[in-house]
Amino acid sequence: MIWRDSPTLYQTVREMMLAAVEVEVEVEADATDTRPGMVAVIQTFASSLKWNPHVHSIASRGLFTTDGQWIPVPYVDAHKAELLFRHKILRLLRQRELISQERIDLLLSWRNSGFSVHNRTTVYPDDAEGLHKLACYLMRAPVNLSRLRFDRDSGSGLLLYEPKRGQPLDDDALTDPLEFLARVLIHIPEPNKHLVHFYGAYANRVRRIYREPIRYEEQGQVKPTTTTTTTRRAANKRWRELIYRVYEVDPLTCDRCGAEMKVLALITEHEVIRRLLDHRDKTSQPRAPPAQTPIHS
């Protein structure tokens, strides 16, 4: 996929923001040192599991400079971004000899561009829950199990993948289970192909430039090398929150009495961990397998 090999989307976002900043304010910093932050997630599926490659992204509403300056960007024209993105994609296809110039001229003659840019979703700095929901939307799985049903009325054994609320039922919504699995498999990425990409100020190689310790060296101060107690406490709180968001289970809540547990030690030795797990397997009661609930309407 061409989306995986090119930061075309990020280039579009950066150029549009730089153009908007030049109109609003005068930027003293070099343009090469001024960039937004963006996380892009490649999606290949539509709501009906049809092949529909597109990109979801979270981008900062402004630009970062290497000297720590933040330049807000109040507005970016979505239609102009759409045209710029189309130009970059068509030029990239032409450079790779995947499309002819005659075909490009034909596409440019259409009334509709064939591309779409949506930037009307805004998450404010203090809206942590809104940011979490937006990130979940970016990383959602192709299949929504709540919309999957067995057609037991007709006895055909077919699967019904219901459309989203307000959308009509597709002609191929009722399908054979093996055919449904084939639709899902085309959305599994190839080995060693990442679907999440970090650009600009959020990229790992760029974040080193934007880190605070650089200023210590410039001012002749001693660069801090130890982690403070406050930082450790924040990290401990963070891992608990992340586990809860992923597995929806609080790791510090006892599953027997419901009381909150405390972390007494951090064990990293493989032999000690294995001994503890073996002891738990010997002393704990075997669990029955979870009850399987059939999916039916």
CSV table of C-alpha atoms in Angstrom, one decimal, residues 8-111:
chain,number,residue,atom,x,y,z
A,8,THR,CA,2.2,12.3,2.3
A,9,LEU,CA,-0.5,13.0,4.7
A,10,TYR,CA,1.9,14.5,7.2
A,11,GLN,CA,3.5,16.7,4.5
A,12,THR,CA,0.0,18.0,3.7
A,13,VAL,CA,-0.8,18.8,7.3
A,14,ARG,CA,2.5,20.5,7.8
A,15,GLU,CA,2.4,22.6,4.7
A,16,MET,CA,-1.2,23.7,5.4
A,17,MET,CA,-0.3,24.8,8.9
A,18,LEU,CA,2.8,26.6,7.8
A,19,ALA,CA,0.8,28.5,5.2
A,20,ALA,CA,-1.9,29.4,7.8
A,21,VAL,CA,0.8,30.6,10.3
A,22,GLU,CA,2.4,32.8,7.6
A,23,VAL,CA,-0.9,34.5,7.1
A,24,GLU,CA,-1.7,35.0,10.8
A,25,VAL,CA,1.7,35.8,12.3
A,26,GLU,CA,5.3,36.2,11.3
A,27,VAL,CA,7.4,33.2,12.3
A,28,GLU,CA,11.0,34.0,13.1
A,29,ALA,CA,12.0,30.4,13.4
A,30,ASP,CA,13.2,28.5,10.4
A,31,ALA,CA,10.5,26.4,8.7
A,32,THR,CA,12.6,23.3,9.0
A,33,ASP,CA,12.6,23.7,12.8
A,34,THR,CA,8.8,24.2,12.9
A,35,ARG,CA,6.5,21.3,12.7
A,36,PRO,CA,3.2,19.9,14.1
A,37,GLY,CA,2.8,16.6,15.9
A,38,MET,CA,0.7,13.8,14.3
A,39,VAL,CA,-0.2,10.2,14.9
A,40,ALA,CA,-1.6,8.5,11.8
A,41,VAL,CA,-3.4,5.1,11.8
A,42,ILE,CA,-4.0,3.2,8.5
A,43,GLN,CA,-7.5,1.8,8.1
A,44,THR,CA,-8.5,-0.5,5.2
A,45,PHE,CA,-12.1,-1.3,6.0
A,46,ALA,CA,-15.5,0.4,5.8
A,47,SER,CA,-18.4,-0.3,8.1
A,48,SER,CA,-19.4,-3.2,5.9
A,49,LEU,CA,-15.9,-4.7,5.8
A,50,LYS,CA,-15.4,-3.7,2.2
A,51,TRP,CA,-12.0,-2.6,1.1
A,52,ASN,CA,-11.7,1.1,1.7
A,53,PRO,CA,-8.2,2.3,2.5
A,54,HIS,CA,-8.0,5.6,4.4
A,55,VAL,CA,-6.1,7.2,7.2
A,56,HIS,CA,-7.3,8.4,10.7
A,57,SER,CA,-5.0,10.8,12.5
A,58,ILE,CA,-4.6,13.0,15.5
A,59,ALA,CA,-2.7,16.2,14.9
A,60,SER,CA,-1.8,19.1,17.1
A,61,ARG,CA,-3.7,22.3,16.5
A,62,GLY,CA,-0.5,24.2,16.0
A,63,LEU,CA,3.3,24.0,15.5
A,64,PHE,CA,6.2,23.3,17.7
A,65,THR,CA,9.7,24.9,17.4
A,66,THR,CA,13.0,23.6,18.6
A,67,ASP,CA,13.3,26.5,21.0
A,68,GLY,CA,10.1,25.5,22.9
A,69,GLN,CA,7.8,28.0,21.2
A,70,TRP,CA,4.2,26.9,20.6
A,71,ILE,CA,2.4,28.5,17.6
A,72,PRO,CA,-1.3,27.9,17.5
A,73,VAL,CA,-3.1,27.5,14.2
A,74,PRO,CA,-6.7,28.6,14.5
A,75,TYR,CA,-8.0,27.3,11.1
A,76,VAL,CA,-7.0,25.0,8.2
A,77,ASP,CA,-9.1,25.0,5.1
A,78,ALA,CA,-10.2,21.3,4.6
A,79,HIS,CA,-11.1,21.8,0.9
A,80,LYS,CA,-7.6,23.2,0.1
A,81,ALA,CA,-6.0,20.4,2.1
A,82,GLU,CA,-8.0,17.9,0.1
A,83,LEU,CA,-6.7,19.4,-3.2
A,84,LEU,CA,-3.1,19.5,-1.9
A,85,PHE,CA,-3.4,15.9,-0.7
A,86,ARG,CA,-4.7,14.8,-4.1
A,87,HIS,CA,-1.9,16.5,-5.9
A,88,LYS,CA,0.7,14.8,-3.7
A,89,ILE,CA,-0.9,11.3,-4.1
A,90,LEU,CA,-1.2,11.6,-7.9
A,91,ARG,CA,2.4,12.9,-8.2
A,92,LEU,CA,3.6,10.0,-6.1
A,93,LEU,CA,1.8,7.5,-8.2
A,94,ARG,CA,3.2,9.1,-11.3
A,95,GLN,CA,6.8,8.9,-10.0
A,96,ARG,CA,6.4,5.2,-9.2
A,97,GLU,CA,4.9,4.7,-12.7
A,98,LEU,CA,1.7,3.3,-11.3
A,99,ILE,CA,-0.5,5.7,-13.3
A,100,SER,CA,-0.1,7.6,-16.6
A,101,GLN,CA,-0.3,11.3,-17.1
A,102,GLU,CA,-3.3,10.9,-19.4
A,103,ARG,CA,-5.1,9.1,-16.5
A,104,ILE,CA,-4.1,11.9,-14.1
A,105,ASP,CA,-5.5,14.6,-16.5
A,106,LEU,CA,-8.7,12.6,-16.7
A,107,LEU,CA,-9.1,12.4,-12.9
A,108,LEU,CA,-8.4,16.1,-12.6
A,109,SER,CA,-11.2,16.9,-15.0
A,110,TRP,CA,-13.8,15.3,-12.7
A,111,ARG,CA,-16.2,17.5,-10.8
